[in-house]
PDB file of C-alpha atoms in Angstrom:
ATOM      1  CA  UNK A   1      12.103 -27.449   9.272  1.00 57.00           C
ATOM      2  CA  UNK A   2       9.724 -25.155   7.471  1.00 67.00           C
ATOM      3  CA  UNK A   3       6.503 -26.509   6.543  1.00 87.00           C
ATOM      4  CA  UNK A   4       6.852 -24.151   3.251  1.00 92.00           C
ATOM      5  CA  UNK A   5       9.961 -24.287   1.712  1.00 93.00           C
ATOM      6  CA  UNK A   6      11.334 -22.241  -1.104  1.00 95.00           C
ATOM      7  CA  UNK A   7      14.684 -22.297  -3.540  1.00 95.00           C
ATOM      8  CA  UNK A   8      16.413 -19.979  -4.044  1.00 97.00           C
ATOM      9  CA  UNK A   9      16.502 -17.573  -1.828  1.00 95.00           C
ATOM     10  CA  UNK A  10      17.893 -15.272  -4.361  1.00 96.00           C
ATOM     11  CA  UNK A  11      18.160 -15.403  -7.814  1.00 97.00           C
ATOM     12  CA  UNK A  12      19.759 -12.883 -10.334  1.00 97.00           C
ATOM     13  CA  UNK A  13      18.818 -13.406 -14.171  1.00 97.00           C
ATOM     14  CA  UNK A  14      19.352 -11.526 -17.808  1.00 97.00           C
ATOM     15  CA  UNK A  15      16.885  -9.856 -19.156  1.00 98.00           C
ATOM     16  CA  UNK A  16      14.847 -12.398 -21.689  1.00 97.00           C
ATOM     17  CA  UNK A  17      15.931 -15.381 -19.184  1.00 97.00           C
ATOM     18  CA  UNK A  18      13.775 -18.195 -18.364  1.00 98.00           C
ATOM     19  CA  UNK A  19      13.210 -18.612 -14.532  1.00 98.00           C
ATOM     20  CA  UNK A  20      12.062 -20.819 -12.216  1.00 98.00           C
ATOM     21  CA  UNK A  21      11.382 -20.489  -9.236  1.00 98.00           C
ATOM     22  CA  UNK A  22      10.473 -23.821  -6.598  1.00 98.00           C
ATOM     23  CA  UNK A  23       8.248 -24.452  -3.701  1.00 97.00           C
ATOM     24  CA  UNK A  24       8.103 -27.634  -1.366  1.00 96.00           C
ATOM     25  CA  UNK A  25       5.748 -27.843   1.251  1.00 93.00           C
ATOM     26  CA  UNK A  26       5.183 -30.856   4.034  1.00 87.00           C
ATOM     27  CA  UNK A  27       1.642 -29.627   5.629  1.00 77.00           C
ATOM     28  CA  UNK A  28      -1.668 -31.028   3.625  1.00 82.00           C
ATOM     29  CA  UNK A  29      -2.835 -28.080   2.003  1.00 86.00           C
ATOM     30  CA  UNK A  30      -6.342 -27.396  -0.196  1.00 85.00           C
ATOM     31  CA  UNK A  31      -4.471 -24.734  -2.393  1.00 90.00           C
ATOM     32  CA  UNK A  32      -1.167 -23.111  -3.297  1.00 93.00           C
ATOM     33  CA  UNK A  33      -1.103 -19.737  -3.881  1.00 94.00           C
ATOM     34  CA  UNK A  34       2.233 -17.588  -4.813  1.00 97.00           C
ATOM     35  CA  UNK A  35       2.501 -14.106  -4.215  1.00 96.00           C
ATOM     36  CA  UNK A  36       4.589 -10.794  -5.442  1.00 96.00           C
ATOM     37  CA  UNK A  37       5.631  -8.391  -3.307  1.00 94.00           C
ATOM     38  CA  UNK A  38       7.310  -5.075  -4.958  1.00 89.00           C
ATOM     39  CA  UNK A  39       9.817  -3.434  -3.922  1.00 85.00           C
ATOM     40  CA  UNK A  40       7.775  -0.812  -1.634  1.00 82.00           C
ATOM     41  CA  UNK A  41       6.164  -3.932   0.557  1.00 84.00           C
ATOM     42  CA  UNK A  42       2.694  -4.511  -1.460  1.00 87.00           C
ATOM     43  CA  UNK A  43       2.029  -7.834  -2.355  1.00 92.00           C
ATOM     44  CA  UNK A  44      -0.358  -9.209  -4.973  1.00 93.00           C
ATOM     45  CA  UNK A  45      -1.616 -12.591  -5.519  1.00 93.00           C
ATOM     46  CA  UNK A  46      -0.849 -14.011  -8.549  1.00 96.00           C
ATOM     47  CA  UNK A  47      -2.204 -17.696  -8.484  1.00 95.00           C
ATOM     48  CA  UNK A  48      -3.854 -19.450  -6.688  1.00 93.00           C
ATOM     49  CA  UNK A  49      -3.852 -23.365  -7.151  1.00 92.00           C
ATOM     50  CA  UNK A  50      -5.090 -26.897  -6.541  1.00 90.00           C
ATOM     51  CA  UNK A  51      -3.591 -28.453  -9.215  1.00 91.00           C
ATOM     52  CA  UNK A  52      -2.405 -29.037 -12.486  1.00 94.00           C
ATOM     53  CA  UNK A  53      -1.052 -25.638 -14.355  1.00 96.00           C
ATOM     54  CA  UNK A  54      -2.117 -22.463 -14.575  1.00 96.00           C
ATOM     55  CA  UNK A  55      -1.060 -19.454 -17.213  1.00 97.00           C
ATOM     56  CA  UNK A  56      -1.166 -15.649 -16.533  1.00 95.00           C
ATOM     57  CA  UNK A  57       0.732 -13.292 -19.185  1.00 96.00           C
ATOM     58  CA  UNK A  58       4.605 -14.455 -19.083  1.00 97.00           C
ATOM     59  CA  UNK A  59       3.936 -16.213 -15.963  1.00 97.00           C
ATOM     60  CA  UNK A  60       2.994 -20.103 -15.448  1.00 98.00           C
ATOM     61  CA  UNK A  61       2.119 -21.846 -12.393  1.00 98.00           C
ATOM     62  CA  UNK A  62       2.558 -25.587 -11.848  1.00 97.00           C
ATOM     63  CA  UNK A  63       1.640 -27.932  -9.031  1.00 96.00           C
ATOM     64  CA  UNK A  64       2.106 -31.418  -8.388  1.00 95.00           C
ATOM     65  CA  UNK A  65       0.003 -32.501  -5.614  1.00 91.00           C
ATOM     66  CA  UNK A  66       1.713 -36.210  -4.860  1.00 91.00           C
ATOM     67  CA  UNK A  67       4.992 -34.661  -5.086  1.00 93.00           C
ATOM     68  CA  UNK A  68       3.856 -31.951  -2.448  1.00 94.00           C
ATOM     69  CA  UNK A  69       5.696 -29.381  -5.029  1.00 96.00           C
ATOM     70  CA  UNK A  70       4.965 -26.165  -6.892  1.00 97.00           C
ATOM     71  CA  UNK A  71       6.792 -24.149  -9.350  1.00 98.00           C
ATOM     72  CA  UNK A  72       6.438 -20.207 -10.565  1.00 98.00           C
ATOM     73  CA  UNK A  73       8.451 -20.112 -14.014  1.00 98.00           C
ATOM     74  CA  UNK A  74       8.552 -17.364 -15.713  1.00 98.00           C
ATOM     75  CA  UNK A  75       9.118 -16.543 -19.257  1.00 97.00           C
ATOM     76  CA  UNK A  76      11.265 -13.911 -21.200  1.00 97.00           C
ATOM     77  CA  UNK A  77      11.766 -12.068 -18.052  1.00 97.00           C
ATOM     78  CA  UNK A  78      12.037  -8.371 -17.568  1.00 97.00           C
ATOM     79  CA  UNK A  79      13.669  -5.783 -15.229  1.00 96.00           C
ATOM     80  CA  UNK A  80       9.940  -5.040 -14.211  1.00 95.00           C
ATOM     81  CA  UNK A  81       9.931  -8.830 -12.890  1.00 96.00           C
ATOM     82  CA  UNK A  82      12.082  -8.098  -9.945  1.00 97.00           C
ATOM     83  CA  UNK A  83      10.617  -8.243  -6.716  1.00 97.00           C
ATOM     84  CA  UNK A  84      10.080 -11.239  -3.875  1.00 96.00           C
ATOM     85  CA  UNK A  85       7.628 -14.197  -5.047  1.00 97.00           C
ATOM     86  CA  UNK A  86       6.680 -16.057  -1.945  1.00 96.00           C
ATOM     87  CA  UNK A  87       4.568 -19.277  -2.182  1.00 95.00           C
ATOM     88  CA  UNK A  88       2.241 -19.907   1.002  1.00 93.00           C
ATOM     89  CA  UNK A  89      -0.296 -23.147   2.176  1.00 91.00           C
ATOM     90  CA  UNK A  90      -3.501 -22.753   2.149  1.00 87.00           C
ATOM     91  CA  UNK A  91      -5.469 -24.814   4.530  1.00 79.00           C
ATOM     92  CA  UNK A  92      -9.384 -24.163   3.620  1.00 70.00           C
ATOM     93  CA  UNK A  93     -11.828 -24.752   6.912  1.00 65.00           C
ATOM     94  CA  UNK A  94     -14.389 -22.829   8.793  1.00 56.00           C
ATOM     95  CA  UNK A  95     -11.947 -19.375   9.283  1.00 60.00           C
ATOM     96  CA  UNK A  96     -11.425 -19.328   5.664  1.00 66.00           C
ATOM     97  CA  UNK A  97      -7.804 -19.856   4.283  1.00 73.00           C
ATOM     98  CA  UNK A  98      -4.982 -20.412   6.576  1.00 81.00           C
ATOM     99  CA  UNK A  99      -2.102 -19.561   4.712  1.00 87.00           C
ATOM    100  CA  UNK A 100       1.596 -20.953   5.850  1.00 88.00           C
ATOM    101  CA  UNK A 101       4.115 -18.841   4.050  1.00 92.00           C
ATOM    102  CA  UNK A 102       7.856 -19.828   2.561  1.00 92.00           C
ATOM    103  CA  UNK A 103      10.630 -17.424   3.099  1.00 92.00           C
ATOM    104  CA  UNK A 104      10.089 -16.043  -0.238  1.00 94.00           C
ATOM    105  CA  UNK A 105      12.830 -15.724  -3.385  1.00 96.00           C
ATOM    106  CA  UNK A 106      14.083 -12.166  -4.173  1.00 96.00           C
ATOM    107  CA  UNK A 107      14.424 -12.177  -7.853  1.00 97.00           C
ATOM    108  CA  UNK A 108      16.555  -9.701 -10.031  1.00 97.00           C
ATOM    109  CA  UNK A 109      16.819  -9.603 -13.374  1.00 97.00           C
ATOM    110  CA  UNK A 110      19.291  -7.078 -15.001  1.00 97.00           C
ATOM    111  CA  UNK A 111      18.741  -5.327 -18.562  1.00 95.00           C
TER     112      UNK A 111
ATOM    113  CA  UNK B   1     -14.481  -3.390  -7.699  1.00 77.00           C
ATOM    114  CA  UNK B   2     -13.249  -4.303  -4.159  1.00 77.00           C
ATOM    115  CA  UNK B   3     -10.263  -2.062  -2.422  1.00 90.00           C
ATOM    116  CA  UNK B   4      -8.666  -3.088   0.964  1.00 94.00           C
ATOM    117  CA  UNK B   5      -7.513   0.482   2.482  1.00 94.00           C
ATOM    118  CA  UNK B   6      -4.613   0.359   5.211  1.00 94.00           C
ATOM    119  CA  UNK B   7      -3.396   3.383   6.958  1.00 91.00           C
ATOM    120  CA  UNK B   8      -0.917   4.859   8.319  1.00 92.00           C
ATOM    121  CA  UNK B   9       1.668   3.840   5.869  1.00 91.00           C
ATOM    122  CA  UNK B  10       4.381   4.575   7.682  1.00 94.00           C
ATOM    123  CA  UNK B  11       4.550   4.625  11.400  1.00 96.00           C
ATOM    124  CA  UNK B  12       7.499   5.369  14.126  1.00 97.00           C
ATOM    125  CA  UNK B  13       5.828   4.879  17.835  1.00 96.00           C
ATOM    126  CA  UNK B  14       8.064   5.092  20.870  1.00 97.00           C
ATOM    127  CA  UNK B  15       8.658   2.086  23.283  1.00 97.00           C
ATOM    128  CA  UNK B  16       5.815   1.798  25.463  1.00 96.00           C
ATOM    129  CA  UNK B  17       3.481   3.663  23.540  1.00 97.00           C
ATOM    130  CA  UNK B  18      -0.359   2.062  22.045  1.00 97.00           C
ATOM    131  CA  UNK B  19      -0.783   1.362  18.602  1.00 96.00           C
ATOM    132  CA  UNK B  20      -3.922   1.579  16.316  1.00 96.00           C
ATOM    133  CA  UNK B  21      -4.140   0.508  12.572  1.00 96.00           C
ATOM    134  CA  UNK B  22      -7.313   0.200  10.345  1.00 96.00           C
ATOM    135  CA  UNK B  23      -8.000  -1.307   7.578  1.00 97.00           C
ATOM    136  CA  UNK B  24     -11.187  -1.418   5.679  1.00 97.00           C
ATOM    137  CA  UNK B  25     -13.022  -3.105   2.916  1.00 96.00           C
ATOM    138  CA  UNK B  26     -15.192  -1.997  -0.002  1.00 94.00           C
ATOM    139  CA  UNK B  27     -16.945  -3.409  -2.501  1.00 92.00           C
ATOM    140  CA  UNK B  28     -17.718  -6.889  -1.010  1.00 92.00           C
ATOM    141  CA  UNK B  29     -20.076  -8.071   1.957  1.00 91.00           C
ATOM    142  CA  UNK B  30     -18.607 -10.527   5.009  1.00 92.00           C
ATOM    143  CA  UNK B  31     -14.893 -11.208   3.983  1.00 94.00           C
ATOM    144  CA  UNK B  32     -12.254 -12.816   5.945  1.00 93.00           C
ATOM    145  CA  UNK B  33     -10.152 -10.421   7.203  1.00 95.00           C
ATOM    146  CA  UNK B  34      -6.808 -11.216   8.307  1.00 94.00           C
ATOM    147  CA  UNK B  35      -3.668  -9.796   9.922  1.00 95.00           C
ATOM    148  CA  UNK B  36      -0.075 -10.100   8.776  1.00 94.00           C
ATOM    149  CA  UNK B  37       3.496  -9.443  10.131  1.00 94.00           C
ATOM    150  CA  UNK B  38       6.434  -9.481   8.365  1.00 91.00           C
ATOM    151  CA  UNK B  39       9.796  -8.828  10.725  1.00 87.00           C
ATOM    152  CA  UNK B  40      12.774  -7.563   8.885  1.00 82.00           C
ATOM    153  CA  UNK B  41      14.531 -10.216   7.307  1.00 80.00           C
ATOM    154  CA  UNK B  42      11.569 -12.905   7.846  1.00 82.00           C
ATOM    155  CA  UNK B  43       8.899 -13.853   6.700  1.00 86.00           C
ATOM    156  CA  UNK B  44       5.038 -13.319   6.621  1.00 90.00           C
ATOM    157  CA  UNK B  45       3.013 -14.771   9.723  1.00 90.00           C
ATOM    158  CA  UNK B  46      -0.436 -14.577  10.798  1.00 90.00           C
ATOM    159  CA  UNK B  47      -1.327 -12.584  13.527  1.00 93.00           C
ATOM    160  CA  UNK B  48      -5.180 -12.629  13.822  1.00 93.00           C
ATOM    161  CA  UNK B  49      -8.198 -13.538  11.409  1.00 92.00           C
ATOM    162  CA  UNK B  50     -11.602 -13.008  11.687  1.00 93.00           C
ATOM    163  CA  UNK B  51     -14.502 -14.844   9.903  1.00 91.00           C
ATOM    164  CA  UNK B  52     -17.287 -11.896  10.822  1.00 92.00           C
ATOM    165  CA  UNK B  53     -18.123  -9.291  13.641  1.00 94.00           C
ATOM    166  CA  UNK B  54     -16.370  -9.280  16.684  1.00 92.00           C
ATOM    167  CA  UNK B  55     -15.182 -12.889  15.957  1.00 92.00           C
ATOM    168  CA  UNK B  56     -11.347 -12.975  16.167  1.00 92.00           C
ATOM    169  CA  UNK B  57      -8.553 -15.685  16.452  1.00 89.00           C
ATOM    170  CA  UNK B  58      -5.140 -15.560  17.330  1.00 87.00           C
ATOM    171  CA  UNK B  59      -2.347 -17.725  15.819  1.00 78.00           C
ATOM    172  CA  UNK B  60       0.498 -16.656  18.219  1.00 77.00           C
ATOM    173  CA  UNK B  61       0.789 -15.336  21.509  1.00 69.00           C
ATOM    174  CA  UNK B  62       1.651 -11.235  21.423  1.00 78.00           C
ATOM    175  CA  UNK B  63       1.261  -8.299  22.761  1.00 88.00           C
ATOM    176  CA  UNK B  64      -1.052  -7.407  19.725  1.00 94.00           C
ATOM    177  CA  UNK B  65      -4.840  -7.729  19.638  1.00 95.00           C
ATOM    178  CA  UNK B  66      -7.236  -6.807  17.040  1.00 96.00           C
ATOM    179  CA  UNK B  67     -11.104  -6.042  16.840  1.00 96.00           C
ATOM    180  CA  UNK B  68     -13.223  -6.159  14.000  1.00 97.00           C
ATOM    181  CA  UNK B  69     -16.479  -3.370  14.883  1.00 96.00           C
ATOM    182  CA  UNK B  70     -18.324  -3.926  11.787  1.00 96.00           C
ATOM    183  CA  UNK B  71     -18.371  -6.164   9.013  1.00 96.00           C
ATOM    184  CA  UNK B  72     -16.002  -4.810   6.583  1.00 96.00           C
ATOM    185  CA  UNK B  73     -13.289  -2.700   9.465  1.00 97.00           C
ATOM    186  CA  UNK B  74     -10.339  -4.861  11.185  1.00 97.00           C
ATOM    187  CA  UNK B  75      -8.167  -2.810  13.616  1.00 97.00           C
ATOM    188  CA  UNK B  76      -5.057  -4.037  15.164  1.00 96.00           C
ATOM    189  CA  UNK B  77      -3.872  -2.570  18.259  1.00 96.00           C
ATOM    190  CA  UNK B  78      -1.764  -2.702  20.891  1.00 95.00           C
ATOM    191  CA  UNK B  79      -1.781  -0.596  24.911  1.00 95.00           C
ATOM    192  CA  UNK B  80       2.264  -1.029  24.967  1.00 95.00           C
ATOM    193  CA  UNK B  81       4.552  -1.347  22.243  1.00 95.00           C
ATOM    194  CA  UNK B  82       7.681  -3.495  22.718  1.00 94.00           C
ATOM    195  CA  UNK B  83      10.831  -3.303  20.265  1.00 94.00           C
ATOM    196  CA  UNK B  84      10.097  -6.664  19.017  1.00 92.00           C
ATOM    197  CA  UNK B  85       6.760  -5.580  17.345  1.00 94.00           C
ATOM    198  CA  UNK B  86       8.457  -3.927  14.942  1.00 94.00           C
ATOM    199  CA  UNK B  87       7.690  -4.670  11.158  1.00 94.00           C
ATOM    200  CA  UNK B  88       5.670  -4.334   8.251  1.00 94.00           C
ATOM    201  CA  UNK B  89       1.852  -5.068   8.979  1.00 95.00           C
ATOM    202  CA  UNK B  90      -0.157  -6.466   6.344  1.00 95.00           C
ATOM    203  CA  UNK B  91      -4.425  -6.507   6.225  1.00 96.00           C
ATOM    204  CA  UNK B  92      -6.186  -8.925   4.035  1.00 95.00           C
ATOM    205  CA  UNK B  93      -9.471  -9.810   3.098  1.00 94.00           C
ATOM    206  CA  UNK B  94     -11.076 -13.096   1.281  1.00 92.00           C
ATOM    207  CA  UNK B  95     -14.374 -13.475  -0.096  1.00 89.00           C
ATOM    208  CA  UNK B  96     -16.630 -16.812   0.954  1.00 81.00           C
ATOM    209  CA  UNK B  97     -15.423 -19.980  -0.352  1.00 77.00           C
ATOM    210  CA  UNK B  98     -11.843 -20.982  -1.532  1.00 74.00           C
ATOM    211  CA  UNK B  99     -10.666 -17.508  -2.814  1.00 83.00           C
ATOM    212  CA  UNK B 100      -7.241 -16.022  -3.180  1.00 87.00           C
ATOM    213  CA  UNK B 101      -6.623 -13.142  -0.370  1.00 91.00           C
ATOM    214  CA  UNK B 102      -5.568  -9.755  -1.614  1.00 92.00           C
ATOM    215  CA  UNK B 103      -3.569  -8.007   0.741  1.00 93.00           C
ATOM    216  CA  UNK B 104      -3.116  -4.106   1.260  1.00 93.00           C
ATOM    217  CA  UNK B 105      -0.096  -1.802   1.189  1.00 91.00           C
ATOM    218  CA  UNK B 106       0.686  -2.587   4.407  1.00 93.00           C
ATOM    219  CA  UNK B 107       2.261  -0.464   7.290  1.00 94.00           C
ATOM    220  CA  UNK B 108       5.649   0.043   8.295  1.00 94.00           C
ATOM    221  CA  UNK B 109       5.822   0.314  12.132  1.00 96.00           C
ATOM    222  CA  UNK B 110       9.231   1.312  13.669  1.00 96.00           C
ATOM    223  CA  UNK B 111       9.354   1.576  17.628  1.00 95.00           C
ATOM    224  CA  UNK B 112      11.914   3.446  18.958  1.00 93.00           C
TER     225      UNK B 112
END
C-alpha cells in the first residue's frame, strides 16, 4: 500500500464542471503540497498546506489533518485545467522537505 | 526572482554510455536541491537531495549519483547507463524553512 494515495486516477469533466480531486495519505507528514504537471512534463506547485483551506484563483485546497485527507477542488473548470495534479508528503527535518508522492490524477476537461 | 535551469531537455544515450545533467539556481542563496525520477507510467521518486556543498543523500540504491560543486549547481550523473534508468528527471530547489519546492522542466532521458 502506498503511503500517498490518490482518487481517481483519471477523471474526464465538462467544461464549467466542479471537480474534485482526493488525497489520502498514512505517513505523519508536516505539510501537503499538490502539484500540476502540464502536458510537456513541468510541474508547478500549487499549494502547499498544513491545514485548514487554502484559495488560489478557481482553485481551493483543503486538508483535514485527523482524517489524514486532502482535497484539490476546482471550480468552473476549463480546457486549460487539464493536466496531472499529484499530491505528495512532506516530512520537514534537517534535509529540508521529504516529499512522498501519490500516483497523480490525469484530469481532462472537454469544451 | 529565482529560476531553476535544467538542461538537456531531451536526451537519447546508448546502453552503457555516462550521463551528465545540470541544473542550477538563481536568485536565492543555500537551497535544497533535490533530484527526481519519474519512470513512464509511475510516479515521481526521490533520487538524491542535498542540504549544501558537497553534502548529498541517497533515497534508493542506483546506478545514479549526483554532486553538488557549489552552492547553487546539482549534477546528476551516471559512468554506465542501464535501460532501466530511463525517464523523465526532475531538479528542485527549496529555500530554508518549510517552503514549497519548485521544480524545473525536467529532462527526458531515453537509453537505447
Amino acid at each position: 500500500k502506498n503511503e500517498v494515495e490518490q482518487s481517481p486516477q483519471n477523471l474526464t469533466a465538462q467544461e464549467g464542471e466542479f471537480i474534485t480531486i482526493n488525497c489520502s495519505y498514512s505517513v505523519g507528514i508536516s505539510a501537503l503540497h499538490w502539484l500540476q504537471q502540464h502536458p510537456g512534463g513541468g510541474i508547478v506547485s500549487l499549494f502547499m498546506l498544513s491545514s485548514g483551506k487554502k484559495k488560489h484563483g478557481r482553485l481551493i485546497a483543503t486538508i483535514n489533518i485527523q482524517e489524514k485527507h486532502s482535497s484539490l477542488h476546482i471550480t468552473a473548470s476549463h480546457p486549460r485545467d487539464s493536466a496531472v495534479y499529484i499530491c505528495a508528503g512532506g516530512i520537514a527535518g534537517n534535509a529540508g522537505n521529504m516529499l512522498t508522492f501519490g500516483g497523480g490524477t490525469r484530469l481532462m476537461v472537454k469544451p | 526572482s529565482q529560476t531553476i535551469h535544467q538542461w538537456p531537455a531531451t536526451l537519447v544515450q546508448p546502453v552503457g554510455s555516462p550521463l551528465s545533467l545540470e541544473c542550477t539556481v538563481e536568485g536565492t542563496s543555500n537551497p535544497n536541491l533535490y533530484w527526481y525520477r519519474q519512470a513512464a507510467g509511475r510516479g515521481l521518486q526521490l533520487l538524491f537531495y542535498s542540504v549544501g556543498i558537497g553534502q548529498i543523500s541517497s533515497e534508493v540504491p542506483q546506478n545514479l549519483s549526483a554532486s553538488r560543486p557549489q552552492d547553487r549547481q546539482f549534477i546528476l550523473s551516471s559512468k554506465k547507463l542501464l535501460l532501466s534508468d530511463s525517464g523523465f528527471y526532475l531538479c528542485a530547489w527549496e529555500g530554508q524553512g518549510n517552503q514549497p519546492q519548485h521544480f524545473g522542466d525536467g529532462t527526458r532521458l531515453s537509453i537505447l
